[in-house]
Amino acid sequence: MSQGQPRFITADGFAKLRAEYEELFSNERPKLVETISWAAANGDRSENGDYIYGRKKLREIDRRLGFLARVMKAAKIVDPAAQGSRDQIRFGATIELADEQDLRRTLTIVGDDEADASAGRIGWSAPLARALVGARVGDERTVRLPAGEKSYEIMAIHYPEA
């Protein structure tokens, strides 16, 4: 995501990122450092699998910690329950859609860092989310997808209760 745009996220999404950061920083990393120290004390590091793997894993954890820290610093927590206009699709809305074959699906628009398509959570900058924002129940929106254009009718819009 570019530098100028805010990283919108729900409070739940932010809590999950923070929990992952805390787990990596407080538990995983210290255990790994201990294993690396033990492996380094065993002598020849060039053929020491525990040492080599441990260093590689430590770099991965440190990269992930850096990424999580940047995301949390740039995050702007948005409470979907506080949305003023509940008849339009906005960030945090749960939407029921129907396509041309009347196949229905339910999606929730969340922050890009908490998106999980398999769980029905799409990032707010995804093409489908961008096409839906501002729509009301009964509106039809066409989305350009890699497989071609697809039209959806908005059947229902829900927001969490405050």
mmCIF file with all atom_site columns, C-alpha atoms in Angstrom:
data_model
loop_
_atom_site.group_PDB
_atom_site.id
_atom_site.type_symbol
_atom_site.label_atom_id
_atom_site.label_alt_id
_atom_site.label_comp_id
_atom_site.label_asym_id
_atom_site.label_entity_id
_atom_site.label_seq_id
_atom_site.pdbx_PDB_ins_code
_atom_site.Cartn_x
_atom_site.Cartn_y
_atom_site.Cartn_z
_atom_site.occupancy
_atom_site.B_iso_or_equiv
_atom_site.pdbx_formal_charge
_atom_site.auth_seq_id
_atom_site.auth_comp_id
_atom_site.auth_asym_id
_atom_site.auth_atom_id
_atom_site.pdbx_PDB_model_num
ATOM 1   C CA . MET A 1 1   ? 0.000   0.000   0.000   1.00 0.00 ? 1   MET A CA 1
ATOM 2   C CA . SER A 1 2   ? 1.311   3.448   -0.807  1.00 0.00 ? 2   SER A CA 1
ATOM 3   C CA . GLN A 1 3   ? 2.664   5.770   1.860   1.00 0.00 ? 3   GLN A CA 1
ATOM 4   C CA . GLY A 1 4   ? -0.049  8.446   1.662   1.00 0.00 ? 4   GLY A CA 1
ATOM 5   C CA . GLN A 1 5   ? -3.112  6.253   2.128   1.00 0.00 ? 5   GLN A CA 1
ATOM 6   C CA . PRO A 1 6   ? -4.286  5.384   5.630   1.00 0.00 ? 6   PRO A CA 1
ATOM 7   C CA . ARG A 1 7   ? -4.352  1.701   6.573   1.00 0.00 ? 7   ARG A CA 1
ATOM 8   C CA . PHE A 1 8   ? -7.917  1.340   7.761   1.00 0.00 ? 8   PHE A CA 1
ATOM 9   C CA . ILE A 1 9   ? -8.493  -1.588  10.098  1.00 0.00 ? 9   ILE A CA 1
ATOM 10  C CA . THR A 1 10  ? -11.177 -2.751  12.518  1.00 0.00 ? 10  THR A CA 1
ATOM 11  C CA . ALA A 1 11  ? -10.446 -2.943  16.249  1.00 0.00 ? 11  ALA A CA 1
ATOM 12  C CA . ASP A 1 12  ? -10.609 -6.767  16.037  1.00 0.00 ? 12  ASP A CA 1
ATOM 13  C CA . GLY A 1 13  ? -8.148  -6.805  13.143  1.00 0.00 ? 13  GLY A CA 1
ATOM 14  C CA . PHE A 1 14  ? -5.770  -4.528  15.035  1.00 0.00 ? 14  PHE A CA 1
ATOM 15  C CA . ALA A 1 15  ? -6.014  -6.734  18.136  1.00 0.00 ? 15  ALA A CA 1
ATOM 16  C CA . LYS A 1 16  ? -5.086  -9.794  16.054  1.00 0.00 ? 16  LYS A CA 1
ATOM 17  C CA . LEU A 1 17  ? -2.043  -8.026  14.589  1.00 0.00 ? 17  LEU A CA 1
ATOM 18  C CA . ARG A 1 18  ? -0.976  -6.916  18.063  1.00 0.00 ? 18  ARG A CA 1
ATOM 19  C CA . ALA A 1 19  ? -1.429  -10.443 19.454  1.00 0.00 ? 19  ALA A CA 1
ATOM 20  C CA . GLU A 1 20  ? 0.717   -11.876 16.645  1.00 0.00 ? 20  GLU A CA 1
ATOM 21  C CA . TYR A 1 21  ? 3.401   -9.254  17.319  1.00 0.00 ? 21  TYR A CA 1
ATOM 22  C CA . GLU A 1 22  ? 3.387   -9.984  21.058  1.00 0.00 ? 22  GLU A CA 1
ATOM 23  C CA . GLU A 1 23  ? 3.563   -13.763 20.483  1.00 0.00 ? 23  GLU A CA 1
ATOM 24  C CA . LEU A 1 24  ? 6.507   -13.440 18.107  1.00 0.00 ? 24  LEU A CA 1
ATOM 25  C CA . PHE A 1 25  ? 8.352   -10.877 20.229  1.00 0.00 ? 25  PHE A CA 1
ATOM 26  C CA . SER A 1 26  ? 7.728   -12.353 23.683  1.00 0.00 ? 26  SER A CA 1
ATOM 27  C CA . ASN A 1 27  ? 7.709   -16.096 22.981  1.00 0.00 ? 27  ASN A CA 1
ATOM 28  C CA . GLU A 1 28  ? 8.896   -17.271 19.564  1.00 0.00 ? 28  GLU A CA 1
ATOM 29  C CA . ARG A 1 29  ? 11.921  -14.985 19.178  1.00 0.00 ? 29  ARG A CA 1
ATOM 30  C CA . PRO A 1 30  ? 13.417  -15.564 22.663  1.00 0.00 ? 30  PRO A CA 1
ATOM 31  C CA . LYS A 1 31  ? 13.070  -19.366 22.282  1.00 0.00 ? 31  LYS A CA 1
ATOM 32  C CA . LEU A 1 32  ? 14.780  -19.209 18.901  1.00 0.00 ? 32  LEU A CA 1
ATOM 33  C CA . VAL A 1 33  ? 17.620  -17.027 20.209  1.00 0.00 ? 33  VAL A CA 1
ATOM 34  C CA . GLU A 1 34  ? 18.149  -19.589 22.985  1.00 0.00 ? 34  GLU A CA 1
ATOM 35  C CA . THR A 1 35  ? 18.278  -22.447 20.445  1.00 0.00 ? 35  THR A CA 1
ATOM 36  C CA . ILE A 1 36  ? 20.727  -20.513 18.244  1.00 0.00 ? 36  ILE A CA 1
ATOM 37  C CA . SER A 1 37  ? 22.970  -19.794 21.236  1.00 0.00 ? 37  SER A CA 1
ATOM 38  C CA . TRP A 1 38  ? 22.931  -23.462 22.213  1.00 0.00 ? 38  TRP A CA 1
ATOM 39  C CA . ALA A 1 39  ? 23.699  -24.514 18.621  1.00 0.00 ? 39  ALA A CA 1
ATOM 40  C CA . ALA A 1 40  ? 26.522  -21.948 18.310  1.00 0.00 ? 40  ALA A CA 1
ATOM 41  C CA . ALA A 1 41  ? 28.123  -23.334 21.480  1.00 0.00 ? 41  ALA A CA 1
ATOM 42  C CA . ASN A 1 42  ? 28.327  -26.769 19.849  1.00 0.00 ? 42  ASN A CA 1
ATOM 43  C CA . GLY A 1 43  ? 31.226  -25.735 17.646  1.00 0.00 ? 43  GLY A CA 1
ATOM 44  C CA . ASP A 1 44  ? 31.465  -25.767 13.847  1.00 0.00 ? 44  ASP A CA 1
ATOM 45  C CA . ARG A 1 45  ? 28.636  -23.569 12.637  1.00 0.00 ? 45  ARG A CA 1
ATOM 46  C CA . SER A 1 46  ? 29.097  -24.294 8.927   1.00 0.00 ? 46  SER A CA 1
ATOM 47  C CA . GLU A 1 47  ? 27.574  -27.777 9.230   1.00 0.00 ? 47  GLU A CA 1
ATOM 48  C CA . ASN A 1 48  ? 25.328  -27.133 12.225  1.00 0.00 ? 48  ASN A CA 1
ATOM 49  C CA . GLY A 1 49  ? 21.740  -27.513 10.983  1.00 0.00 ? 49  GLY A CA 1
ATOM 50  C CA . ASP A 1 50  ? 20.163  -26.116 14.169  1.00 0.00 ? 50  ASP A CA 1
ATOM 51  C CA . TYR A 1 51  ? 22.330  -22.996 13.921  1.00 0.00 ? 51  TYR A CA 1
ATOM 52  C CA . ILE A 1 52  ? 21.784  -22.441 10.179  1.00 0.00 ? 52  ILE A CA 1
ATOM 53  C CA . TYR A 1 53  ? 18.021  -23.081 10.324  1.00 0.00 ? 53  TYR A CA 1
ATOM 54  C CA . GLY A 1 54  ? 17.702  -21.004 13.511  1.00 0.00 ? 54  GLY A CA 1
ATOM 55  C CA . ARG A 1 55  ? 19.403  -17.984 11.931  1.00 0.00 ? 55  ARG A CA 1
ATOM 56  C CA . LYS A 1 56  ? 17.167  -18.251 8.853   1.00 0.00 ? 56  LYS A CA 1
ATOM 57  C CA . LYS A 1 57  ? 14.028  -18.523 10.982  1.00 0.00 ? 57  LYS A CA 1
ATOM 58  C CA . LEU A 1 58  ? 15.174  -15.593 13.160  1.00 0.00 ? 58  LEU A CA 1
ATOM 59  C CA . ARG A 1 59  ? 15.533  -13.388 10.040  1.00 0.00 ? 59  ARG A CA 1
ATOM 60  C CA . GLU A 1 60  ? 11.979  -14.362 8.995   1.00 0.00 ? 60  GLU A CA 1
ATOM 61  C CA . ILE A 1 61  ? 10.607  -13.508 12.442  1.00 0.00 ? 61  ILE A CA 1
ATOM 62  C CA . ASP A 1 62  ? 12.459  -10.184 12.505  1.00 0.00 ? 62  ASP A CA 1
ATOM 63  C CA . ARG A 1 63  ? 11.083  -9.292  9.049   1.00 0.00 ? 63  ARG A CA 1
ATOM 64  C CA . ARG A 1 64  ? 7.554   -10.149 10.188  1.00 0.00 ? 64  ARG A CA 1
ATOM 65  C CA . LEU A 1 65  ? 7.987   -8.109  13.386  1.00 0.00 ? 65  LEU A CA 1
ATOM 66  C CA . GLY A 1 66  ? 9.154   -5.120  11.319  1.00 0.00 ? 66  GLY A CA 1
ATOM 67  C CA . PHE A 1 67  ? 6.202   -5.469  8.956   1.00 0.00 ? 67  PHE A CA 1
ATOM 68  C CA . LEU A 1 68  ? 3.701   -5.743  11.832  1.00 0.00 ? 68  LEU A CA 1
ATOM 69  C CA . ALA A 1 69  ? 5.233   -2.716  13.575  1.00 0.00 ? 69  ALA A CA 1
ATOM 70  C CA . ARG A 1 70  ? 4.913   -0.608  10.388  1.00 0.00 ? 70  ARG A CA 1
ATOM 71  C CA . VAL A 1 71  ? 1.313   -1.718  9.835   1.00 0.00 ? 71  VAL A CA 1
ATOM 72  C CA . MET A 1 72  ? 0.291   -0.986  13.430  1.00 0.00 ? 72  MET A CA 1
ATOM 73  C CA . LYS A 1 73  ? 1.989   2.425   13.331  1.00 0.00 ? 73  LYS A CA 1
ATOM 74  C CA . ALA A 1 74  ? 0.137   3.414   10.142  1.00 0.00 ? 74  ALA A CA 1
ATOM 75  C CA . ALA A 1 75  ? -3.186  1.812   11.169  1.00 0.00 ? 75  ALA A CA 1
ATOM 76  C CA . LYS A 1 76  ? -6.304  3.922   11.535  1.00 0.00 ? 76  LYS A CA 1
ATOM 77  C CA . ILE A 1 77  ? -8.835  1.989   13.598  1.00 0.00 ? 77  ILE A CA 1
ATOM 78  C CA . VAL A 1 78  ? -12.384 2.380   12.322  1.00 0.00 ? 78  VAL A CA 1
ATOM 79  C CA . ASP A 1 79  ? -15.400 1.197   14.315  1.00 0.00 ? 79  ASP A CA 1
ATOM 80  C CA . PRO A 1 80  ? -17.983 -0.167  11.835  1.00 0.00 ? 80  PRO A CA 1
ATOM 81  C CA . ALA A 1 81  ? -20.708 0.198   14.490  1.00 0.00 ? 81  ALA A CA 1
ATOM 82  C CA . ALA A 1 82  ? -20.130 3.978   14.457  1.00 0.00 ? 82  ALA A CA 1
ATOM 83  C CA . GLN A 1 83  ? -20.885 4.391   10.735  1.00 0.00 ? 83  GLN A CA 1
ATOM 84  C CA . GLY A 1 84  ? -23.398 7.200   10.387  1.00 0.00 ? 84  GLY A CA 1
ATOM 85  C CA . SER A 1 85  ? -24.988 6.175   7.092   1.00 0.00 ? 85  SER A CA 1
ATOM 86  C CA . ARG A 1 86  ? -26.176 2.596   7.615   1.00 0.00 ? 86  ARG A CA 1
ATOM 87  C CA . ASP A 1 87  ? -28.162 2.424   4.355   1.00 0.00 ? 87  ASP A CA 1
ATOM 88  C CA . GLN A 1 88  ? -25.005 2.668   2.229   1.00 0.00 ? 88  GLN A CA 1
ATOM 89  C CA . ILE A 1 89  ? -22.054 0.322   1.955   1.00 0.00 ? 89  ILE A CA 1
ATOM 90  C CA . ARG A 1 90  ? -19.053 1.689   3.835   1.00 0.00 ? 90  ARG A CA 1
ATOM 91  C CA . PHE A 1 91  ? -16.022 0.257   5.621   1.00 0.00 ? 91  PHE A CA 1
ATOM 92  C CA . GLY A 1 92  ? -17.075 -2.509  8.023   1.00 0.00 ? 92  GLY A CA 1
ATOM 93  C CA . ALA A 1 93  ? -20.362 -3.291  6.291   1.00 0.00 ? 93  ALA A CA 1
ATOM 94  C CA . THR A 1 94  ? -21.497 -6.881  5.910   1.00 0.00 ? 94  THR A CA 1
ATOM 95  C CA . ILE A 1 95  ? -23.234 -7.217  2.576   1.00 0.00 ? 95  ILE A CA 1
ATOM 96  C CA . GLU A 1 96  ? -25.398 -9.903  1.040   1.00 0.00 ? 96  GLU A CA 1
ATOM 97  C CA . LEU A 1 97  ? -24.947 -10.001 -2.744  1.00 0.00 ? 97  LEU A CA 1
ATOM 98  C CA . ALA A 1 98  ? -26.696 -11.907 -5.516  1.00 0.00 ? 98  ALA A CA 1
ATOM 99  C CA . ASP A 1 99  ? -25.105 -12.447 -8.932  1.00 0.00 ? 99  ASP A CA 1
ATOM 100 C CA . GLU A 1 100 ? -26.819 -12.952 -12.310 1.00 0.00 ? 100 GLU A CA 1
ATOM 101 C CA . GLN A 1 101 ? -27.586 -16.616 -11.472 1.00 0.00 ? 101 GLN A CA 1
ATOM 102 C CA . ASP A 1 102 ? -29.048 -15.557 -8.084  1.00 0.00 ? 102 ASP A CA 1
ATOM 103 C CA . LEU A 1 103 ? -26.104 -17.178 -6.280  1.00 0.00 ? 103 LEU A CA 1
ATOM 104 C CA . ARG A 1 104 ? -25.784 -15.381 -2.983  1.00 0.00 ? 104 ARG A CA 1
ATOM 105 C CA . ARG A 1 105 ? -22.728 -14.623 -0.947  1.00 0.00 ? 105 ARG A CA 1
ATOM 106 C CA . THR A 1 106 ? -22.022 -12.610 2.144   1.00 0.00 ? 106 THR A CA 1
ATOM 107 C CA . LEU A 1 107 ? -18.975 -10.360 2.404   1.00 0.00 ? 107 LEU A CA 1
ATOM 108 C CA . THR A 1 108 ? -17.608 -7.967  4.995   1.00 0.00 ? 108 THR A CA 1
ATOM 109 C CA . ILE A 1 109 ? -15.448 -5.019  3.953   1.00 0.00 ? 109 ILE A CA 1
ATOM 110 C CA . VAL A 1 110 ? -12.426 -4.831  6.255   1.00 0.00 ? 110 VAL A CA 1
ATOM 111 C CA . GLY A 1 111 ? -8.902  -3.434  6.227   1.00 0.00 ? 111 GLY A CA 1
ATOM 112 C CA . ASP A 1 112 ? -6.517  -4.836  3.634   1.00 0.00 ? 112 ASP A CA 1
ATOM 113 C CA . ASP A 1 113 ? -4.305  -6.252  6.397   1.00 0.00 ? 113 ASP A CA 1
ATOM 114 C CA . GLU A 1 114 ? -7.151  -8.343  7.827   1.00 0.00 ? 114 GLU A CA 1
ATOM 115 C CA . ALA A 1 115 ? -8.692  -9.525  4.556   1.00 0.00 ? 115 ALA A CA 1
ATOM 116 C CA . ASP A 1 116 ? -9.403  -13.260 4.238   1.00 0.00 ? 116 ASP A CA 1
ATOM 117 C CA . ALA A 1 117 ? -11.441 -14.120 1.146   1.00 0.00 ? 117 ALA A CA 1
ATOM 118 C CA . SER A 1 118 ? -12.089 -17.681 2.323   1.00 0.00 ? 118 SER A CA 1
ATOM 119 C CA . ALA A 1 119 ? -13.804 -16.242 5.420   1.00 0.00 ? 119 ALA A CA 1
ATOM 120 C CA . GLY A 1 120 ? -15.776 -13.672 3.395   1.00 0.00 ? 120 GLY A CA 1
ATOM 121 C CA . ARG A 1 121 ? -13.654 -10.679 4.489   1.00 0.00 ? 121 ARG A CA 1
ATOM 122 C CA . ILE A 1 122 ? -12.428 -8.541  1.599   1.00 0.00 ? 122 ILE A CA 1
ATOM 123 C CA . GLY A 1 123 ? -10.003 -5.627  1.816   1.00 0.00 ? 123 GLY A CA 1
ATOM 124 C CA . TRP A 1 124 ? -11.492 -2.195  1.273   1.00 0.00 ? 124 TRP A CA 1
ATOM 125 C CA . SER A 1 125 ? -9.167  -1.514  -1.680  1.00 0.00 ? 125 SER A CA 1
ATOM 126 C CA . ALA A 1 126 ? -10.102 -4.741  -3.509  1.00 0.00 ? 126 ALA A CA 1
ATOM 127 C CA . PRO A 1 127 ? -11.888 -4.164  -6.849  1.00 0.00 ? 127 PRO A CA 1
ATOM 128 C CA . LEU A 1 128 ? -15.151 -5.674  -5.566  1.00 0.00 ? 128 LEU A CA 1
ATOM 129 C CA . ALA A 1 129 ? -15.121 -3.555  -2.396  1.00 0.00 ? 129 ALA A CA 1
ATOM 130 C CA . ARG A 1 130 ? -14.346 -0.367  -4.348  1.00 0.00 ? 130 ARG A CA 1
ATOM 131 C CA . ALA A 1 131 ? -17.247 -1.098  -6.697  1.00 0.00 ? 131 ALA A CA 1
ATOM 132 C CA . LEU A 1 132 ? -19.652 -1.681  -3.803  1.00 0.00 ? 132 LEU A CA 1
ATOM 133 C CA . VAL A 1 133 ? -18.812 1.324   -1.594  1.00 0.00 ? 133 VAL A CA 1
ATOM 134 C CA . GLY A 1 134 ? -21.660 3.825   -1.655  1.00 0.00 ? 134 GLY A CA 1
ATOM 135 C CA . ALA A 1 135 ? -24.247 1.356   -2.980  1.00 0.00 ? 135 ALA A CA 1
ATOM 136 C CA . ARG A 1 136 ? -27.631 0.820   -1.318  1.00 0.00 ? 136 ARG A CA 1
ATOM 137 C CA . VAL A 1 137 ? -29.959 -2.183  -1.100  1.00 0.00 ? 137 VAL A CA 1
ATOM 138 C CA . GLY A 1 138 ? -31.402 -2.850  -4.564  1.00 0.00 ? 138 GLY A CA 1
ATOM 139 C CA . ASP A 1 139 ? -28.492 -1.244  -6.419  1.00 0.00 ? 139 ASP A CA 1
ATOM 140 C CA . GLU A 1 140 ? -26.646 -3.260  -9.031  1.00 0.00 ? 140 GLU A CA 1
ATOM 141 C CA . ARG A 1 141 ? -22.904 -2.926  -9.450  1.00 0.00 ? 141 ARG A CA 1
ATOM 142 C CA . THR A 1 142 ? -20.639 -4.329  -12.157 1.00 0.00 ? 142 THR A CA 1
ATOM 143 C CA . VAL A 1 143 ? -17.120 -5.359  -11.225 1.00 0.00 ? 143 VAL A CA 1
ATOM 144 C CA . ARG A 1 144 ? -14.198 -6.035  -13.542 1.00 0.00 ? 144 ARG A CA 1
ATOM 145 C CA . LEU A 1 145 ? -12.581 -9.255  -12.381 1.00 0.00 ? 145 LEU A CA 1
ATOM 146 C CA . PRO A 1 146 ? -9.737  -11.232 -13.983 1.00 0.00 ? 146 PRO A CA 1
ATOM 147 C CA . ALA A 1 147 ? -12.353 -13.673 -15.341 1.00 0.00 ? 147 ALA A CA 1
ATOM 148 C CA . GLY A 1 148 ? -14.385 -10.829 -16.853 1.00 0.00 ? 148 GLY A CA 1
ATOM 149 C CA . GLU A 1 149 ? -17.150 -8.481  -15.766 1.00 0.00 ? 149 GLU A CA 1
ATOM 150 C CA . LYS A 1 150 ? -19.673 -9.654  -13.216 1.00 0.00 ? 150 LYS A CA 1
ATOM 151 C CA . SER A 1 151 ? -22.800 -7.907  -11.914 1.00 0.00 ? 151 SER A CA 1
ATOM 152 C CA . TYR A 1 152 ? -24.058 -8.078  -8.357  1.00 0.00 ? 152 TYR A CA 1
ATOM 153 C CA . GLU A 1 153 ? -27.259 -6.849  -6.763  1.00 0.00 ? 153 GLU A CA 1
ATOM 154 C CA . ILE A 1 154 ? -27.078 -5.662  -3.162  1.00 0.00 ? 154 ILE A CA 1
ATOM 155 C CA . MET A 1 155 ? -29.667 -7.646  -1.188  1.00 0.00 ? 155 MET A CA 1
ATOM 156 C CA . ALA A 1 156 ? -28.868 -6.505  2.368   1.00 0.00 ? 156 ALA A CA 1
ATOM 157 C CA . ILE A 1 157 ? -26.455 -4.286  4.300   1.00 0.00 ? 157 ILE A CA 1
ATOM 158 C CA . HIS A 1 158 ? -25.648 -4.841  7.982   1.00 0.00 ? 158 HIS A CA 1
ATOM 159 C CA . TYR A 1 159 ? -23.386 -3.113  10.474  1.00 0.00 ? 159 TYR A CA 1
ATOM 160 C CA . PRO A 1 160 ? -22.451 -4.338  13.955  1.00 0.00 ? 160 PRO A CA 1
ATOM 161 C CA . GLU A 1 161 ? -24.482 -2.828  16.768  1.00 0.00 ? 161 GLU A CA 1
ATOM 162 C CA . ALA A 1 162 ? -22.811 -0.105  18.823  1.00 0.00 ? 162 ALA A CA 1
#
